[in-house]
Structure formats: structure tokens, C-alpha cells
Tab-separated table of N, CA and C and ligand atoms in Angstrom:
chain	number	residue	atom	x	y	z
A	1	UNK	N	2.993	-17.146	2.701
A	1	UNK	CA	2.130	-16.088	3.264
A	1	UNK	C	0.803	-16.040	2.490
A	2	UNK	N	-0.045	-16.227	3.208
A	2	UNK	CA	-1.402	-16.314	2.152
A	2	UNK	C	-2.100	-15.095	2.320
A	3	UNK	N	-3.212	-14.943	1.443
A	3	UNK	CA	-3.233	-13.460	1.308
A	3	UNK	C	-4.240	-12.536	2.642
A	4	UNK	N	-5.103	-13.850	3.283
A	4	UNK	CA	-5.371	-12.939	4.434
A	4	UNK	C	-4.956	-13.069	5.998
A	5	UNK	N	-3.261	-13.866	5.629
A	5	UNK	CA	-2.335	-13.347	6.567
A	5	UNK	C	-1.995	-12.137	6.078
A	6	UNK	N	-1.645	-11.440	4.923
A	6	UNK	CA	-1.525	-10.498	5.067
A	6	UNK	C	-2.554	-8.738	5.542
A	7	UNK	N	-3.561	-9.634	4.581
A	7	UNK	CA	-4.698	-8.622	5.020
A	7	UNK	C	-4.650	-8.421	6.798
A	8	UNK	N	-4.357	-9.783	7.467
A	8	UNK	CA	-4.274	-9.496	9.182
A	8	UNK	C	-3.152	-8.564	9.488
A	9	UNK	N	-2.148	-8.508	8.850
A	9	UNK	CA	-1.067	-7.886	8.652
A	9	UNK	C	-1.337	-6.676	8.773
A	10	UNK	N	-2.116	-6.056	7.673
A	10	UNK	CA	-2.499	-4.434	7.266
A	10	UNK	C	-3.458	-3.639	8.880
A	11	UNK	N	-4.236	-5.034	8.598
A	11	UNK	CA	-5.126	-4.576	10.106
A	11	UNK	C	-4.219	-4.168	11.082
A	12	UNK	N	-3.432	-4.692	11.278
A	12	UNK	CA	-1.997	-3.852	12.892
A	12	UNK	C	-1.691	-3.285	12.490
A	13	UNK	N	-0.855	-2.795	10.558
A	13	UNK	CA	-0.813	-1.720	10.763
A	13	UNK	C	-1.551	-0.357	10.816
A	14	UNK	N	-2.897	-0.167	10.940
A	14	UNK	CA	-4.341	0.242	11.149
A	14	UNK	C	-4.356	0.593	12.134
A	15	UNK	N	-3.231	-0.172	13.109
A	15	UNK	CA	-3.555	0.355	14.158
A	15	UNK	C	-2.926	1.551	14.662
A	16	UNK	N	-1.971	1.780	13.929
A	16	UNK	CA	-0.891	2.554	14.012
A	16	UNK	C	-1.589	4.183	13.701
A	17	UNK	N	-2.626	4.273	12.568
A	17	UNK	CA	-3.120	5.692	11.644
A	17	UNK	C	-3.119	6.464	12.608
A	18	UNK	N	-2.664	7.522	11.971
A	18	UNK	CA	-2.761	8.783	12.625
A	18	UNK	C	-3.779	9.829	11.408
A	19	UNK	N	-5.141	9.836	12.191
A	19	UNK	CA	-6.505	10.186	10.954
A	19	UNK	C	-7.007	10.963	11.898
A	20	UNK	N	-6.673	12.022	12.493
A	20	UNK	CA	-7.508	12.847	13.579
A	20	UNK	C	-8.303	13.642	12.198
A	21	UNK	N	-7.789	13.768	11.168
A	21	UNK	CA	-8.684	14.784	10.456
A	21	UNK	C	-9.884	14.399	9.236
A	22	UNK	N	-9.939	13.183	9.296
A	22	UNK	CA	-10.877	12.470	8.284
A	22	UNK	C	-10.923	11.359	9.237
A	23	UNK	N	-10.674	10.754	10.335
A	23	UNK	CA	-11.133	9.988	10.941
A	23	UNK	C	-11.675	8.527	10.115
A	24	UNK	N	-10.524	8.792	8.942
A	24	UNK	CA	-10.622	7.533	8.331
A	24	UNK	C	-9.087	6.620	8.292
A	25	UNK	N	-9.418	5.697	8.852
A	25	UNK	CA	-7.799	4.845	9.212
A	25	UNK	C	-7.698	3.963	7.996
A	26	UNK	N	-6.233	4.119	7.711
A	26	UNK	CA	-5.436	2.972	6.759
A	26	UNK	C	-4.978	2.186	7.231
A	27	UNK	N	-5.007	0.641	6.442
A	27	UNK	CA	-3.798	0.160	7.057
A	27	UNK	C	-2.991	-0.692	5.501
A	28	UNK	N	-2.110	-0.873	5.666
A	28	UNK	CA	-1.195	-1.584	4.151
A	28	UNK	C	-0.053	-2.382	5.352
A	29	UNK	N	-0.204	-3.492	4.480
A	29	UNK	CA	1.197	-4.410	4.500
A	29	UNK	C	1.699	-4.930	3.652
A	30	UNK	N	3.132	-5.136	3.080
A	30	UNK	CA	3.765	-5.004	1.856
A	30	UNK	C	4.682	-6.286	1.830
A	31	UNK	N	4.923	-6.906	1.350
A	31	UNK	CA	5.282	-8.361	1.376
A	31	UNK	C	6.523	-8.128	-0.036
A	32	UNK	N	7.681	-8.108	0.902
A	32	UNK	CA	8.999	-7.975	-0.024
A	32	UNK	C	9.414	-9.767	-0.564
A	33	UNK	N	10.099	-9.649	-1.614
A	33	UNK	CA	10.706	-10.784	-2.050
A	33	UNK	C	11.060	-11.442	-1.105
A	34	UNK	N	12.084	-10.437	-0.442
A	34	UNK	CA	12.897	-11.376	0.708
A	34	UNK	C	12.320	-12.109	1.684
A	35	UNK	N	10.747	-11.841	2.094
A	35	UNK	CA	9.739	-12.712	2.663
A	35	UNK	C	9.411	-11.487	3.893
A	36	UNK	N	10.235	-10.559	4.007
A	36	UNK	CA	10.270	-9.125	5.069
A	36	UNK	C	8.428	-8.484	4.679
A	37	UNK	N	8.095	-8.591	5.584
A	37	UNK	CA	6.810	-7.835	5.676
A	37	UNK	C	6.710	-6.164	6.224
A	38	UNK	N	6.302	-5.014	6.033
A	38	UNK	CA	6.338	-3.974	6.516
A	38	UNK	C	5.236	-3.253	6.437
A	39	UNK	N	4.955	-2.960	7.152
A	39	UNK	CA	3.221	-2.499	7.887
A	39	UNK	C	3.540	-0.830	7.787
A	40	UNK	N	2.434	-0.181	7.152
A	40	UNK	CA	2.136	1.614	6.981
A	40	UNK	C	0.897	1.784	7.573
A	41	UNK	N	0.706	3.127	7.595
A	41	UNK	CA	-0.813	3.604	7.960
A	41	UNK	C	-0.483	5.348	7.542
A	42	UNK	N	-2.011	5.451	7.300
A	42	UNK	CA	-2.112	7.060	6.997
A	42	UNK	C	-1.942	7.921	8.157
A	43	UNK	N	-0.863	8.699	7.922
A	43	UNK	CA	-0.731	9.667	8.708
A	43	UNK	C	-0.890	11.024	8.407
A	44	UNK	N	-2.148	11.803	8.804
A	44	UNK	CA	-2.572	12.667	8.262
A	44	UNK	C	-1.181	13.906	9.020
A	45	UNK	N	-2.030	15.359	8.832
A	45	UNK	CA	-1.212	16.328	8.893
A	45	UNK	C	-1.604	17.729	8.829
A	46	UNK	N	-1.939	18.666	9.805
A	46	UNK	CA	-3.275	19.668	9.795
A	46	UNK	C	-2.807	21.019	8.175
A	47	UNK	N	-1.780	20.125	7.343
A	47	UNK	CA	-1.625	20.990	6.302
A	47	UNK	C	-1.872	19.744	5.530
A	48	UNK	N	-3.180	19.782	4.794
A	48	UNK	CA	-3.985	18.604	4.331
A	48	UNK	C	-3.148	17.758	3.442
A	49	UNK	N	-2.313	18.785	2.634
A	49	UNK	CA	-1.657	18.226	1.658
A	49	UNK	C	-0.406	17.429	1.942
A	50	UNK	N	0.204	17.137	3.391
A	50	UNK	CA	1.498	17.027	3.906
A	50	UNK	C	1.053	15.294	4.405
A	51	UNK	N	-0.363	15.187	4.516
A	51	UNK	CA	-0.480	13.760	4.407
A	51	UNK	C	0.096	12.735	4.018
A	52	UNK	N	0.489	11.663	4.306
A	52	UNK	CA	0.833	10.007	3.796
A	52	UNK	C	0.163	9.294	3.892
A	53	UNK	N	-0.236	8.384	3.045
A	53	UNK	CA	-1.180	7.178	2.698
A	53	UNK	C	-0.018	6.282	2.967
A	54	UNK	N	-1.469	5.232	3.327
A	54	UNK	CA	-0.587	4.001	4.374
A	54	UNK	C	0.211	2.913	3.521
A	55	UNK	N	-0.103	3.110	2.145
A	55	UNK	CA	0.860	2.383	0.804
A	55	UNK	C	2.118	2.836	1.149
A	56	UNK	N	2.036	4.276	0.442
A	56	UNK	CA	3.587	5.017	0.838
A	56	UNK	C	3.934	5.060	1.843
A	57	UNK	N	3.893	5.047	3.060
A	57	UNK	CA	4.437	5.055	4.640
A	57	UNK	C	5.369	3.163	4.162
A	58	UNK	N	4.399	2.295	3.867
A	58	UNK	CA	4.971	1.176	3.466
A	58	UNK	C	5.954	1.012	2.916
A	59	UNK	N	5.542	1.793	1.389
A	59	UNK	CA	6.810	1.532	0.584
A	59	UNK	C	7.862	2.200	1.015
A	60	UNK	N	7.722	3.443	1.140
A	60	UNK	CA	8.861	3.776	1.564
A	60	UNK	C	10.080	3.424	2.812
A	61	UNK	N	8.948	2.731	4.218
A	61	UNK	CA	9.805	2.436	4.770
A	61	UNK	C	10.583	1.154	4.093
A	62	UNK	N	10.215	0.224	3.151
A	62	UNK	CA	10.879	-0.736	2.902
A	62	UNK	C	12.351	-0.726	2.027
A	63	UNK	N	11.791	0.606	1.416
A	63	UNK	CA	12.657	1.059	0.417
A	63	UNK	C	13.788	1.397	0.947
A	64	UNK	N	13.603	2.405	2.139
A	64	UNK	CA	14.684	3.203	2.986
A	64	UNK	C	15.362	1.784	3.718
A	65	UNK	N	14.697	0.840	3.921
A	65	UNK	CA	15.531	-0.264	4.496
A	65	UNK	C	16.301	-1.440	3.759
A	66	UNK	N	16.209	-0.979	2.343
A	66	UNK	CA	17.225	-1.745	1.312
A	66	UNK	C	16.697	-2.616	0.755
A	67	UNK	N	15.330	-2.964	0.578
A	67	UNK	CA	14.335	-3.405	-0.286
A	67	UNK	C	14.117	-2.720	-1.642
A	68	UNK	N	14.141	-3.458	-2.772
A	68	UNK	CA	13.438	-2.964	-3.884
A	68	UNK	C	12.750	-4.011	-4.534
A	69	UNK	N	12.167	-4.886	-4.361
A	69	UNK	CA	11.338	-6.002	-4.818
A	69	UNK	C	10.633	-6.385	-4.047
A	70	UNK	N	9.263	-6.054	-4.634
A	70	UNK	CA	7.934	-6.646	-3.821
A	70	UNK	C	7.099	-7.616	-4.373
A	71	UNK	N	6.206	-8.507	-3.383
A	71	UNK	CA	5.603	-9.657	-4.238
A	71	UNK	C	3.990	-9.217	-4.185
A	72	UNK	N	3.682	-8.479	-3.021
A	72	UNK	CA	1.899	-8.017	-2.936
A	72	UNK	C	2.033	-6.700	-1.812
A	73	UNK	N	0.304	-6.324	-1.723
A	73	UNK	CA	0.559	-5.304	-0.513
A	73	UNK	C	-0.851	-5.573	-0.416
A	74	UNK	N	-1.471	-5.314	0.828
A	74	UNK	CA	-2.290	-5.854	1.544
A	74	UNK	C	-2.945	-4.421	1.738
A	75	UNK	N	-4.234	-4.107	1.525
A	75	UNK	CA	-4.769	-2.716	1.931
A	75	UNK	C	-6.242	-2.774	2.741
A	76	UNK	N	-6.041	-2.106	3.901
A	76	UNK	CA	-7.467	-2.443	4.652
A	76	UNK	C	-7.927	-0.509	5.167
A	77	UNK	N	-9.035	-0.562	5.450
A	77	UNK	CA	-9.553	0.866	5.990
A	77	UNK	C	-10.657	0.603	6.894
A	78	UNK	N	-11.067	1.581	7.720
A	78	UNK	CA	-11.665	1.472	8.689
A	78	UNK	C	-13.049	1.253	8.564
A	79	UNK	N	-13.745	1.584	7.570
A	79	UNK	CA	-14.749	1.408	6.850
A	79	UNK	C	-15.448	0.172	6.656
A	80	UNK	N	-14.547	-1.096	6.916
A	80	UNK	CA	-14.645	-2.314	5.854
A	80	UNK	C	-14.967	-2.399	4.856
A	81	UNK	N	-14.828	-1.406	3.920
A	81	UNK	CA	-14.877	-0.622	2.281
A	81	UNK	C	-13.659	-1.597	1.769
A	82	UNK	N	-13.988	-2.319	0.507
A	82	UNK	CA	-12.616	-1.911	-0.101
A	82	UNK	C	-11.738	-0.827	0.149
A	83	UNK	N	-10.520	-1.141	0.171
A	83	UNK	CA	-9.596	0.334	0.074
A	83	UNK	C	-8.514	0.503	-1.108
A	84	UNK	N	-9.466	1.343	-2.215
A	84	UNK	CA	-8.363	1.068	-3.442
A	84	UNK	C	-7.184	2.263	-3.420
A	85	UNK	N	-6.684	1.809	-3.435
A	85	UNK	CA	-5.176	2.649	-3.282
A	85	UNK	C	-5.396	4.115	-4.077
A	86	UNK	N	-4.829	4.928	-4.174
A	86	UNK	CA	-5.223	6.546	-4.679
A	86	UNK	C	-3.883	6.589	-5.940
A	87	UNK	N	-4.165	7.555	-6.658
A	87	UNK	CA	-3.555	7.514	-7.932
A	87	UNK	C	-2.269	7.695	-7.453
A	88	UNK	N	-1.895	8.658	-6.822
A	88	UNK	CA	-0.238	8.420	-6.307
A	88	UNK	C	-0.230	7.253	-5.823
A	89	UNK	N	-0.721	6.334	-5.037
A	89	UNK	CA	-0.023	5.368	-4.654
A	89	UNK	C	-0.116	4.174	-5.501
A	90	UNK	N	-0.924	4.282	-6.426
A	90	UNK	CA	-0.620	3.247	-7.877
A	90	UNK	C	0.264	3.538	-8.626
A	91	UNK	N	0.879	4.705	-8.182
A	91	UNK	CA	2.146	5.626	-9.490
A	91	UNK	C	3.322	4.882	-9.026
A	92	UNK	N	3.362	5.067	-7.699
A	92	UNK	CA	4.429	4.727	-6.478
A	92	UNK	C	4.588	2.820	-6.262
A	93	UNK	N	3.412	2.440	-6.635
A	93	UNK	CA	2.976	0.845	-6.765
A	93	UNK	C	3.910	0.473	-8.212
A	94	UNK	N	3.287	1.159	-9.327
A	94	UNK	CA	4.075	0.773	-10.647
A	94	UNK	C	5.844	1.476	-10.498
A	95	UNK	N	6.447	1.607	-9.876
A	95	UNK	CA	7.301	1.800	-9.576
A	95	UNK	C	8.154	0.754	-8.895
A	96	UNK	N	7.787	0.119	-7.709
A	96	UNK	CA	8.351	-0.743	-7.404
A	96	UNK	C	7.724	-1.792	-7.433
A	97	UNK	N	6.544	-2.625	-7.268
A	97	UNK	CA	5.953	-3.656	-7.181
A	97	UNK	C	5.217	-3.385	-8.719
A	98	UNK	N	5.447	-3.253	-10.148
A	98	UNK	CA	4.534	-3.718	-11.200
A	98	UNK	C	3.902	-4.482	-11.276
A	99	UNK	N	4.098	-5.934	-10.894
A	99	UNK	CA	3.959	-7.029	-11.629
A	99	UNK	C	3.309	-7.562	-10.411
A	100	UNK	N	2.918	-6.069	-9.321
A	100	UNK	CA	2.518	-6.863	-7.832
A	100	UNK	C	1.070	-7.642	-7.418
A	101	UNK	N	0.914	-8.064	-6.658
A	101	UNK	CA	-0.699	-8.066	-6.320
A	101	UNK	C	-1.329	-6.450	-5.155
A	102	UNK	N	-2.490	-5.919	-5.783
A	102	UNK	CA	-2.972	-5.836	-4.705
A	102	UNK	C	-4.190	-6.236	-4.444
A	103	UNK	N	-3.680	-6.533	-2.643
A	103	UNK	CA	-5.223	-7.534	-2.000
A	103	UNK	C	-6.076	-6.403	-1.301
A	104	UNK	N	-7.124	-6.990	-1.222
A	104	UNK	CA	-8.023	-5.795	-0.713
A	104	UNK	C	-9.335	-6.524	-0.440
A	105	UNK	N	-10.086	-6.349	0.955
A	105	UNK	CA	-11.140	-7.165	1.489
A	105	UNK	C	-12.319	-6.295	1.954
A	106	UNK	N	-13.273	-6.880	1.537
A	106	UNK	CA	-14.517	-6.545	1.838
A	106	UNK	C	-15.931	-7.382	2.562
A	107	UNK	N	-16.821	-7.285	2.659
A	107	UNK	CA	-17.955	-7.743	3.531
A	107	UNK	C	-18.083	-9.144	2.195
A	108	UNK	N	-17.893	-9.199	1.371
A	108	UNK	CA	-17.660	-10.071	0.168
A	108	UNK	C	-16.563	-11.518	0.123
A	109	UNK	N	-15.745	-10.934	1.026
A	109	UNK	CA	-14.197	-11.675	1.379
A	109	UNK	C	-12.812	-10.704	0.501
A	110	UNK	N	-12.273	-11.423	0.217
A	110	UNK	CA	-10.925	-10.865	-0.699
A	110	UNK	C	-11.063	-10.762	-1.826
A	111	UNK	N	-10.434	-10.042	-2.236
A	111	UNK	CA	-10.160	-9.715	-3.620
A	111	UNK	C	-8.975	-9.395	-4.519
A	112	UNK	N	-7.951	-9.685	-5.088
A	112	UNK	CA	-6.662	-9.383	-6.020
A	112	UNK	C	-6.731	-8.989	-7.372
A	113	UNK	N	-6.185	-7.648	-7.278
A	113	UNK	CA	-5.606	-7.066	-8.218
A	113	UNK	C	-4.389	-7.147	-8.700
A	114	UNK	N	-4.193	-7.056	-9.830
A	114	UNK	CA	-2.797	-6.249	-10.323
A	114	UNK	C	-2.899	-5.033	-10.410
A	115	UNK	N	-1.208	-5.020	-10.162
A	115	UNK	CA	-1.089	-2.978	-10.188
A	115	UNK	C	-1.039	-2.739	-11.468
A	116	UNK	N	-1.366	-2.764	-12.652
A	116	UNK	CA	-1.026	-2.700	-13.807
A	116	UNK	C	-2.475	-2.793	-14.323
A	117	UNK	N	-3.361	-3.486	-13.280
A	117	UNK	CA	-4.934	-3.274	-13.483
A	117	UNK	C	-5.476	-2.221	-12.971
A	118	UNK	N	-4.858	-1.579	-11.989
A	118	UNK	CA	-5.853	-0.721	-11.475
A	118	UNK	C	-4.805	0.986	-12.017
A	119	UNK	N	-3.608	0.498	-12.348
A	119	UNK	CA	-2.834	1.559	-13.164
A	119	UNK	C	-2.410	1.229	-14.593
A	120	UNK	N	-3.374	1.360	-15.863
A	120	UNK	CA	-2.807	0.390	-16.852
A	120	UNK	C	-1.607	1.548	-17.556
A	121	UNK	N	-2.013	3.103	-17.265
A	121	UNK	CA	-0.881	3.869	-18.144
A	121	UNK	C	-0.068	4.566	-17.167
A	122	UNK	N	0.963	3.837	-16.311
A	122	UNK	CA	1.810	4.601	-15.697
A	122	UNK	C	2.391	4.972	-16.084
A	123	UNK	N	2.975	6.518	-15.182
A	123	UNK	CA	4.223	7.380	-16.134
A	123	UNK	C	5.270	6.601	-15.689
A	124	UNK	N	6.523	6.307	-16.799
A	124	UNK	CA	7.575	5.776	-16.608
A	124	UNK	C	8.719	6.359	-17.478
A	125	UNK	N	10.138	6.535	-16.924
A	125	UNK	CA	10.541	7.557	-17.328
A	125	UNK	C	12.220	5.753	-17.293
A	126	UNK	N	12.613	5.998	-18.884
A	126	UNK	CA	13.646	4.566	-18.911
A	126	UNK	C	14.409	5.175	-17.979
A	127	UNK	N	15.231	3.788	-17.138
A	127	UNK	CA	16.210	4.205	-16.357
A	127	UNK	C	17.618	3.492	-16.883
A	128	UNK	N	18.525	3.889	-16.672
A	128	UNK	CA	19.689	3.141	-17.753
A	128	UNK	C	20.436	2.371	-16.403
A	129	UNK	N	20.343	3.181	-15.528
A	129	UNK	CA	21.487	2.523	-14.081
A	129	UNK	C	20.510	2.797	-13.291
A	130	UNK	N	20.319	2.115	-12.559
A	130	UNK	CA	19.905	1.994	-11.220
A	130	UNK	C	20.607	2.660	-9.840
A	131	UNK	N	19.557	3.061	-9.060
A	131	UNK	CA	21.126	4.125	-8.116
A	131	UNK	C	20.271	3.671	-6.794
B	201	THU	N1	-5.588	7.312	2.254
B	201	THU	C1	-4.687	6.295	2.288
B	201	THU	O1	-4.043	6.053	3.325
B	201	THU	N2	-4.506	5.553	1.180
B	201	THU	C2	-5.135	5.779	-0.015
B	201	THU	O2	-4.817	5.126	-0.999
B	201	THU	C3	-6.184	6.790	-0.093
B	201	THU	C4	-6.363	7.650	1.083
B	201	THU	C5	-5.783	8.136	3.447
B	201	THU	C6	-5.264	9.533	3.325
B	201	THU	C7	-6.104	10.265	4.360
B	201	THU	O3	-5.453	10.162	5.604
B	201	THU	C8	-7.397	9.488	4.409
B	201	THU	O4	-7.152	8.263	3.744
B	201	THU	C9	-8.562	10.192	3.747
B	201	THU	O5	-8.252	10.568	2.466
């Protein structure tokens, strides 16, 4: 999967945003170990704070589907802005994908990060078992 198959990836799921209230669309695609791809978008919410960013719509659906290892995540916005992921979703990034890439494209072409670059002091709390 190269990285702007995935970026094409993020774009469909872009297509999906639900942004009636900032009329700014997300899109993320998340590229699991297992080679499973899963597409998010921001879905806003007229109680501002009840919002989802199109990372977390991602991760989580992958998570809820028995995924816990990711290899990158793909982030696009309507803007053709970079779209750097927001501090929760770098919290939520160093959580399951650490060691991940994120890609992210602009009028420039692509660009890759690590999550560990754009979050170098995540909170992490040891876990002894896994559940
Ligand atoms: N948004 C994301 O989807 N991802 C981010 O990392 C930052 C912000 C969304 C949330 C909201 O729907 C819109 O962008 C404006 O903040």
C-alpha cells in the first residue's frame, strides 16, 4: 500500500463527513497490520463538544472490529491544508499506532510523520495485562 493509495483512501472517507457546523470535512484512513484498511470522517454534533474527528471515528471503528495494530493513517481535509491531527487524536494515535506513520498531503505533495513526532510526551499509564 503506498502512501498515496492511502491518502486516496482518506479522500472517500471525506466523503462520508458530517461538518454542517464548521463546514470543514475530514477524511483519515488507517492501515492495520493485518493489511485491513478503515476509512473515518468528522462527524460533527450541534453540542460542539459531542464531535468526532475523523482519526477517532477510524480508530475506533478498527478497534471495535478486533484490530489493535496499526502500520500508518492517512489524513486529508477539505481545505487541501495539511491536516494535522488534534491533540486528542495524537493521544489516541500514541495509544495504538506509536511507532505509526502519519501521512498528510498538501499543494507541496506528501508528507510523513511519526506519531511520536508530532506527540513526543504522551500520557501513558503501564499496562500489566492487556484486556
Ligand atoms: N477535526 C478532525 O476531524 N480531526 C482533527 O484532527 C481536527 C479537527 C474536525 C473536527 C470538526 O468537525 C472540524 O474538524 C473542525 O474542528
Amino acid at each position: 500500500m503506498s502512501e498515496q493509495e492511502l491518502i486516496q483512501h482518506a479522500q472517500r472517507g471525506m466523503e462520508q463527513a458530517y461538518a454542517p457546523y464548521s463546514n470543514f470535512r475530514v477524511g483519515a484512513a488507517l492501515l492495520a497490520k493485518s493489511g485491513n484498511i478503515y476509512l473515518g470522517c468528522n462527524i460533527e454534533n450541534s453540542s460542539y463538544g459531542a464531535t468526532n474527528c475523523a482519526e477517532r471515528t477510524a480508530i475506533f471503528k478498527a478497534v471495535s472490529e478486533g484490530e489493535r495494530e496499526f502500520e500508518a493513517i492517512a489524513i486529508v481535509c477539505s481545505n487541501g491544508t495539511k491536516a494535522y491531527p488534534c491533540g486528542i487524536c495524537l493521544q489516541v494515535m500514541s495509544e495504538f499506532l506509536p511507532e505509526g506513520k502519519v501521512i498528510l498531503e498538501d499543494e507541496n505533495g506528501i508528507q510523513t510523520y511519526k506519531v511520536s513526532e508530532l506527540l513526543p510526551s504522551a500520557f501513558r499509564l503501564d499496562i500489566s495485562e492487556s484486556c
